XYZ file of C-alpha atoms in Angstrom:
248
model
C -2.982 32.372 -7.784
C -5.376 35.279 -8.404
C -7.965 32.884 -9.805
C -7.744 30.607 -6.763
C -8.194 33.525 -4.384
C -11.211 34.781 -6.397
C -12.718 31.280 -6.285
C -12.309 31.164 -2.508
C -14.032 34.554 -2.165
C -16.942 33.390 -4.342
C -17.284 30.172 -2.349
C -17.275 32.049 0.935
C -19.856 34.554 -0.265
C -22.104 31.739 -1.493
C -21.670 29.514 1.521
C -22.293 32.115 4.257
C -24.734 34.163 2.171
C -26.999 31.302 1.215
C -26.563 29.361 4.458
C -25.957 31.832 7.287
C -27.091 29.155 9.763
C -23.702 27.471 9.289
C -22.296 30.011 11.718
C -24.838 29.085 14.370
C -24.382 25.395 13.832
C -20.568 25.506 14.140
C -20.652 27.745 17.233
C -23.372 25.548 18.706
C -20.949 22.586 18.678
C -18.970 24.329 21.417
C -21.871 25.756 23.435
C -23.239 24.172 26.587
C -26.957 25.116 27.073
C -26.947 23.815 30.631
C -24.412 26.411 31.744
C -25.271 28.963 28.999
C -21.560 29.230 28.192
C -18.759 28.108 25.924
C -16.806 25.729 28.240
C -13.588 26.069 26.253
C -13.538 29.846 26.818
C -11.533 29.406 30.023
C -9.531 26.343 28.928
C -5.951 26.877 30.182
C -4.075 24.848 27.533
C -5.935 26.643 24.744
C -5.291 29.973 26.390
C -1.596 29.131 26.681
C -1.467 28.205 22.999
C -3.333 31.359 22.070
C -0.863 33.538 24.003
C 2.071 31.685 22.444
C 0.826 32.461 18.918
C 0.093 36.043 19.883
C 3.600 36.479 21.324
C 5.114 34.964 18.161
C 3.220 37.498 16.081
C 4.504 40.335 18.238
C 8.087 39.061 17.942
C 7.701 38.866 14.131
C 6.503 42.486 14.120
C 9.433 43.610 16.228
C 11.946 41.731 14.004
C 10.431 43.284 10.889
C 10.590 46.769 12.450
C 14.276 46.412 13.507
C 15.507 44.837 10.283
C 13.347 47.174 8.175
C 14.804 50.269 9.859
C 18.266 48.840 9.344
C 17.606 48.140 5.655
C 16.418 51.704 5.204
C 19.541 53.269 6.754
C 22.301 50.723 6.049
C 25.254 51.425 3.817
C 26.228 49.183 2.063
C 22.906 47.530 1.308
C 21.888 44.674 3.641
C 21.887 41.055 2.590
C 18.108 40.744 2.987
C 16.538 43.279 0.559
C 14.576 46.087 2.160
C 11.691 45.124 -0.068
C 11.121 42.059 2.123
C 10.823 44.130 5.267
C 8.704 46.711 3.510
C 6.290 43.927 2.577
C 6.234 42.636 6.182
C 5.626 46.009 7.731
C 3.025 47.157 5.213
C 1.264 43.811 5.552
C 1.086 44.056 9.358
C 0.033 47.751 9.315
C -2.557 47.641 6.508
C -3.974 44.205 7.429
C -4.460 43.467 11.144
C -4.033 47.046 12.312
C -5.929 49.209 9.780
C -8.325 47.030 7.796
C -9.300 44.611 10.516
C -9.068 46.420 13.850
C -9.243 49.990 12.590
C -12.174 49.560 10.210
C -14.170 46.320 10.278
C -14.062 45.423 13.950
C -14.742 49.034 14.877
C -17.610 49.829 12.527
C -19.287 46.626 11.309
C -21.147 46.096 14.584
C -21.635 42.338 14.543
C -22.078 40.953 18.057
C -19.826 38.070 19.134
C -21.432 34.587 19.479
C -21.368 34.685 23.272
C -23.151 38.064 23.158
C -26.051 36.929 20.926
C -29.434 35.734 22.190
C -28.906 32.329 20.550
C -26.115 31.708 23.041
C -27.415 33.488 26.110
C -26.498 37.060 25.237
C -28.608 40.192 24.722
C -28.116 40.826 20.986
C -29.657 39.231 17.872
C -27.627 37.107 15.461
C -26.758 38.805 12.151
C -25.168 37.178 9.091
C -21.558 38.016 8.326
C -22.289 40.136 5.270
C -24.985 42.206 7.000
C -23.963 45.432 8.752
C -25.359 45.648 12.308
C -25.366 48.086 15.204
C -25.246 45.469 17.929
C -21.676 46.146 19.088
C -19.956 49.440 19.794
C -16.288 48.428 19.477
C -13.966 45.436 19.144
C -16.751 43.471 17.484
C -16.968 40.043 15.966
C -16.529 40.729 12.220
C -13.844 39.986 11.310
C -11.571 38.043 13.650
C -8.494 40.030 14.601
C -6.621 36.999 15.857
C -7.458 34.980 12.753
C -6.047 37.877 10.731
C -3.007 38.005 13.005
C -2.190 34.327 12.809
C -2.659 34.405 9.035
C -0.260 37.293 8.806
C 2.254 35.416 10.955
C 1.906 32.269 8.835
C 2.478 34.189 5.592
C 5.557 35.939 7.022
C 6.917 32.572 8.225
C 6.293 31.256 4.762
C 8.415 34.037 3.280
C 11.156 33.353 5.818
C 11.262 29.543 5.284
C 10.436 29.309 1.564
C 14.067 28.889 0.536
C 15.090 26.904 3.589
C 12.909 23.790 3.214
C 13.057 20.980 0.725
C 9.402 20.041 0.928
C 7.431 23.232 0.328
C 4.125 21.344 0.322
C 4.818 20.255 3.867
C 5.608 23.849 4.797
C 2.263 24.999 3.348
C 0.428 22.229 5.252
C 2.153 23.278 8.521
C 1.333 26.946 8.019
C -2.227 26.082 7.062
C -2.538 24.082 10.283
C -1.221 27.056 12.243
C -3.944 29.242 10.726
C -6.654 26.674 11.423
C -5.584 26.237 15.029
C -5.212 29.938 15.728
C -8.455 30.904 14.065
C -10.327 27.818 15.299
C -9.627 28.562 18.932
C -11.590 31.785 18.642
C -14.591 29.912 17.324
C -14.348 27.247 20.027
C -14.216 29.915 22.715
C -17.377 31.602 21.469
C -15.527 34.798 20.546
C -16.042 34.561 16.777
C -18.231 32.840 14.252
C -16.720 30.607 11.573
C -17.361 33.304 8.932
C -15.460 35.879 10.991
C -12.393 33.671 10.831
C -12.830 32.686 7.150
C -13.244 36.297 6.035
C -10.220 37.368 8.069
C -8.062 34.720 6.437
C -9.255 35.604 2.981
C -8.645 39.297 3.530
C -5.084 38.665 4.676
C -4.266 36.285 1.832
C -5.686 38.737 -0.678
C -3.750 41.668 0.800
C -0.506 39.649 0.871
C -0.959 38.655 -2.757
C -1.613 42.280 -3.735
C 1.344 43.674 -1.820
C 3.696 40.982 -3.085
C 2.764 41.875 -6.657
C 3.145 45.620 -6.074
C 6.548 45.202 -4.470
C 7.658 42.507 -6.976
C 8.578 40.258 -4.072
C 9.234 37.292 -6.304
C 12.325 39.046 -7.699
C 14.119 39.036 -4.357
C 12.731 35.909 -2.644
C 15.923 33.938 -3.457
C 17.892 36.378 -1.288
C 15.932 35.504 1.827
C 18.388 33.138 3.514
C 19.502 32.387 7.085
C 23.048 33.399 6.241
C 21.805 36.775 5.050
C 19.682 37.181 8.138
C 22.617 36.345 10.391
C 24.894 38.790 8.544
C 22.389 41.597 8.830
C 21.754 40.716 12.500
C 25.495 40.894 13.215
C 25.616 44.362 11.611
C 22.644 45.517 13.645
C 24.290 44.319 16.872
C 27.561 46.021 15.935
C 25.771 49.246 15.074
C 23.843 49.097 18.368
C 27.099 48.648 20.302
C 28.725 51.588 18.505
C 25.671 53.741 19.178
C 25.738 52.748 22.853
C 29.434 53.639 23.188
C 28.890 56.958 21.456
C 25.878 57.804 23.639
C 27.819 56.902 26.846
C 30.848 58.875 25.678
C-alpha cells in the first residue's frame, strides 16, 4: 500500500510539474468565454448533490464525536473499539481542518480558476506546486471539499468493510464518490484539477499513516452493525438517564 501511494505522489508531481497547462485545459472545458463564466457554477442539481455530500460528512463527524466520547467514558468497554473512533476524529481534525483549511488553503495563496486572468479574473495563473500571494484566505490549493469527500469515503470504507461481500465493488463506489465530489469543484471553476488530486492524495496518505500508528487492522473485524447498534442503544440509555438526573 505504501508503495502504491508513493507511486501516485510521484505521478502527480511529474504530471502537474512537467505539464502545468493540464490544469488550464481541464478547467477550460467548463468555461464559457462568451459569458466569461463557468455555467455549472450555479447549476441547481449539482449544488443539491454538493450539499448532500457536505451534510453526510458533517453527520459522519457528529457520529464519530458521539461514539468516540462514549468509547472514552464507557464501562464496560464498547463493542466498537475506541481506536476506530480515535482514527476517525484524528483523521477529520488533522486532515480537512488543520492541514487543508488551517494551513494550505490559508497560506499557499493560489487563486481559484474563476479568479485568474485566464478565466476572466484579476490574478495570474500559478502552478500547483508554486507558492503564490494571489489570494488572502480560503484559496484554491488544495480543495477543502475534495479533502472532505475523501475523508468521508475512507470512513465509509471502514464502516462497510466487514459488511459487504464484494469489497472491490465497495472500493469502486467510494472512488466514484470521491471523483463526483471533487469533480464538481473543478466543473464549477472553484478548483483546478491539481487542487483536487493533491487533496485526495493528502487524505489517503494521512489515513494510511494514522491507521498504521493506531494499528487499525487489529480491530477492523470488530466493526459490525450489531456492535454499532449495541453501542447506540447504550448511548441512548445513558442520555435518558442523564436527562432524568438533570430534571430531578
